[in-house]
PDB file of C-alpha atoms in Angstrom:
ATOM      1  CA  ALA W   9      -5.657 -46.283  70.132  1.00 74.00           C
ATOM      2  CA  ASN W  10      -4.672 -48.047  67.004  1.00 85.00           C
ATOM      3  CA  LEU W  11      -8.153 -48.215  65.688  1.00 87.00           C
ATOM      4  CA  ARG W  12      -8.868 -44.525  66.438  1.00 88.00           C
ATOM      5  CA  ALA W  13      -5.588 -43.677  64.436  1.00 86.00           C
ATOM      6  CA  ALA W  14      -6.439 -45.944  61.513  1.00 87.00           C
ATOM      7  CA  ILE W  15      -9.971 -44.617  61.145  1.00 87.00           C
ATOM      8  CA  SER W  16      -8.820 -40.901  61.721  1.00 86.00           C
ATOM      9  CA  MET W  17      -5.931 -41.263  58.928  1.00 84.00           C
ATOM     10  CA  SER W  18      -8.450 -43.036  56.553  1.00 86.00           C
ATOM     11  CA  GLY W  19     -10.656 -39.761  56.562  1.00 88.00           C
ATOM     12  CA  ARG W  20     -13.729 -41.837  56.232  1.00 90.00           C
ATOM     13  CA  SER W  21     -16.844 -41.771  58.602  1.00 91.00           C
ATOM     14  CA  TYR W  22     -17.878 -44.479  61.005  1.00 90.00           C
ATOM     15  CA  GLY W  23     -20.873 -45.165  58.907  1.00 90.00           C
ATOM     16  CA  HIS W  24     -18.797 -45.511  55.752  1.00 92.00           C
ATOM     17  CA  ILE W  25     -16.461 -47.831  57.403  1.00 91.00           C
ATOM     18  CA  ALA W  26     -19.049 -50.026  59.046  1.00 90.00           C
ATOM     19  CA  GLN W  27     -20.787 -50.268  55.550  1.00 89.00           C
ATOM     20  CA  ALA W  28     -17.435 -51.329  53.775  1.00 89.00           C
ATOM     21  CA  VAL W  29     -16.963 -53.955  56.810  1.00 89.00           C
ATOM     22  CA  LYS W  30     -20.512 -55.477  56.112  1.00 87.00           C
ATOM     23  CA  ASP W  31     -19.803 -55.549  52.263  1.00 86.00           C
ATOM     24  CA  THR W  32     -16.507 -57.488  52.905  1.00 83.00           C
ATOM     25  CA  ARG W  33     -17.072 -61.004  52.242  1.00 78.00           C
ATOM     26  CA  ILE W  34     -14.883 -62.092  55.243  1.00 78.00           C
ATOM     27  CA  GLU W  35     -16.150 -65.353  56.921  1.00 79.00           C
ATOM     28  CA  GLY W  36     -17.647 -64.833  60.452  1.00 77.00           C
ATOM     29  CA  VAL W  37     -18.318 -61.070  60.424  1.00 78.00           C
ATOM     30  CA  ALA W  38     -21.914 -60.875  61.815  1.00 73.00           C
ATOM     31  CA  GLY W  39     -22.075 -57.264  61.135  1.00 77.00           C
ATOM     32  CA  CYS W  40     -20.723 -53.913  62.120  1.00 86.00           C
ATOM     33  CA  SER W  41     -22.493 -50.549  62.895  1.00 89.00           C
ATOM     34  CA  LYS W  42     -21.060 -46.915  63.644  1.00 89.00           C
ATOM     35  CA  GLU W  43     -22.148 -47.640  67.188  1.00 91.00           C
ATOM     36  CA  ARG W  44     -20.073 -50.505  67.548  1.00 89.00           C
ATOM     37  CA  LEU W  45     -17.136 -48.886  66.021  1.00 90.00           C
ATOM     38  CA  PHE W  46     -17.754 -45.874  68.501  1.00 90.00           C
ATOM     39  CA  HIS W  47     -17.801 -48.305  71.367  1.00 91.00           C
ATOM     40  CA  LEU W  48     -14.721 -50.098  70.333  1.00 89.00           C
ATOM     41  CA  ILE W  49     -12.911 -46.694  70.134  1.00 88.00           C
ATOM     42  CA  THR W  50     -13.932 -45.254  73.429  1.00 89.00           C
ATOM     43  CA  ARG W  51     -14.517 -48.038  75.660  1.00 87.00           C
ATOM     44  CA  GLY W  52     -13.981 -51.347  73.836  1.00 78.00           C
ATOM     45  CA  LYS W  53     -11.126 -53.601  74.904  1.00 77.00           C
ATOM     46  CA  ARG W  54     -11.545 -56.672  72.596  1.00 81.00           C
ATOM     47  CA  CYS W  55     -13.492 -57.427  69.424  1.00 83.00           C
ATOM     48  CA  ARG W  56     -13.990 -60.696  67.490  1.00 85.00           C
ATOM     49  CA  ALA W  57     -11.003 -61.725  65.404  1.00 84.00           C
ATOM     50  CA  SER W  58     -13.161 -61.767  62.157  1.00 88.00           C
ATOM     51  CA  LEU W  59     -14.081 -58.088  62.882  1.00 89.00           C
ATOM     52  CA  ARG W  60     -10.520 -57.037  63.402  1.00 89.00           C
ATOM     53  CA  ARG W  61      -9.594 -58.824  60.184  1.00 90.00           C
ATOM     54  CA  ALA W  62     -12.332 -56.987  58.340  1.00 91.00           C
ATOM     55  CA  LEU W  63     -11.383 -53.829  59.787  1.00 91.00           C
ATOM     56  CA  ALA W  64      -7.749 -54.152  58.930  1.00 90.00           C
ATOM     57  CA  HIS W  65      -8.821 -55.115  55.423  1.00 90.00           C
ATOM     58  CA  VAL W  66     -11.040 -52.091  54.889  1.00 91.00           C
ATOM     59  CA  LEU W  67      -8.410 -49.625  56.624  1.00 90.00           C
ATOM     60  CA  ARG W  68      -5.673 -51.159  54.865  1.00 89.00           C
ATOM     61  CA  VAL W  69      -3.472 -51.694  57.875  1.00 89.00           C
ATOM     62  CA  ARG W  70      -1.981 -54.891  59.508  1.00 88.00           C
ATOM     63  CA  GLU W  71      -4.398 -56.812  61.645  1.00 88.00           C
ATOM     64  CA  ASP W  72      -1.729 -57.542  64.380  1.00 87.00           C
ATOM     65  CA  TRP W  73      -1.001 -53.872  64.720  1.00 87.00           C
ATOM     66  CA  LEU W  74      -4.806 -53.006  64.800  1.00 86.00           C
ATOM     67  CA  GLY W  75      -5.047 -55.449  67.714  1.00 83.00           C
ATOM     68  CA  GLY W  76      -2.337 -53.655  69.731  1.00 81.00           C
ATOM     69  CA  GLU W  77       0.579 -55.822  68.804  1.00 83.00           C
ATOM     70  CA  GLY W  78       3.430 -55.494  66.420  1.00 75.00           C
ATOM     71  CA  PRO W  79       5.210 -52.401  65.266  1.00 73.00           C
ATOM     72  CA  PRO W  80       3.397 -49.522  63.933  1.00 70.00           C
ATOM     73  CA  PRO W  81       3.052 -49.185  60.102  1.00 69.00           C
ATOM     74  CA  SER W  82       5.478 -47.024  58.478  1.00 65.00           C
ATOM     75  CA  LYS W  83       2.846 -44.894  57.034  1.00 62.00           C
ATOM     76  CA  LEU W  84      -0.830 -45.279  57.583  1.00 53.00           C
ATOM     77  CA  PRO W  85      -2.864 -45.200  54.328  1.00 52.00           C
ATOM     78  CA  ILE W  86      -4.640 -42.126  53.437  1.00 50.00           C
ATOM     79  CA  ARG W  87      -7.293 -42.742  51.241  1.00 51.00           C
ATOM     80  CA  PRO W  88      -9.552 -40.037  49.362  1.00 53.00           C
ATOM     81  CA  ARG W  89     -13.121 -39.616  50.233  1.00 53.00           C
ATOM     82  CA  ALA W  90     -15.591 -41.057  47.976  1.00 53.00           C
ATOM     83  CA  GLN W  91     -17.540 -38.423  46.015  1.00 53.00           C
TER      84      GLN W  91
END
């Protein structure tokens, strides 16, 4: 639910987020696709810590909150879409 909320508030597409995750230089991230993001949102329960770290970085939210722990952020970031 937290990943879905963070993606929704970011206003970006799954493809754009997946590409941004790939572009991060976070160690251990093997890759990310829009299909993988969709799976994590609809049926996924867990993901690798490195992927969660990269998603938190890209979506600008705390990693613990994205993993379902910790208090919700006071305000989720809203980022303008790239033109």
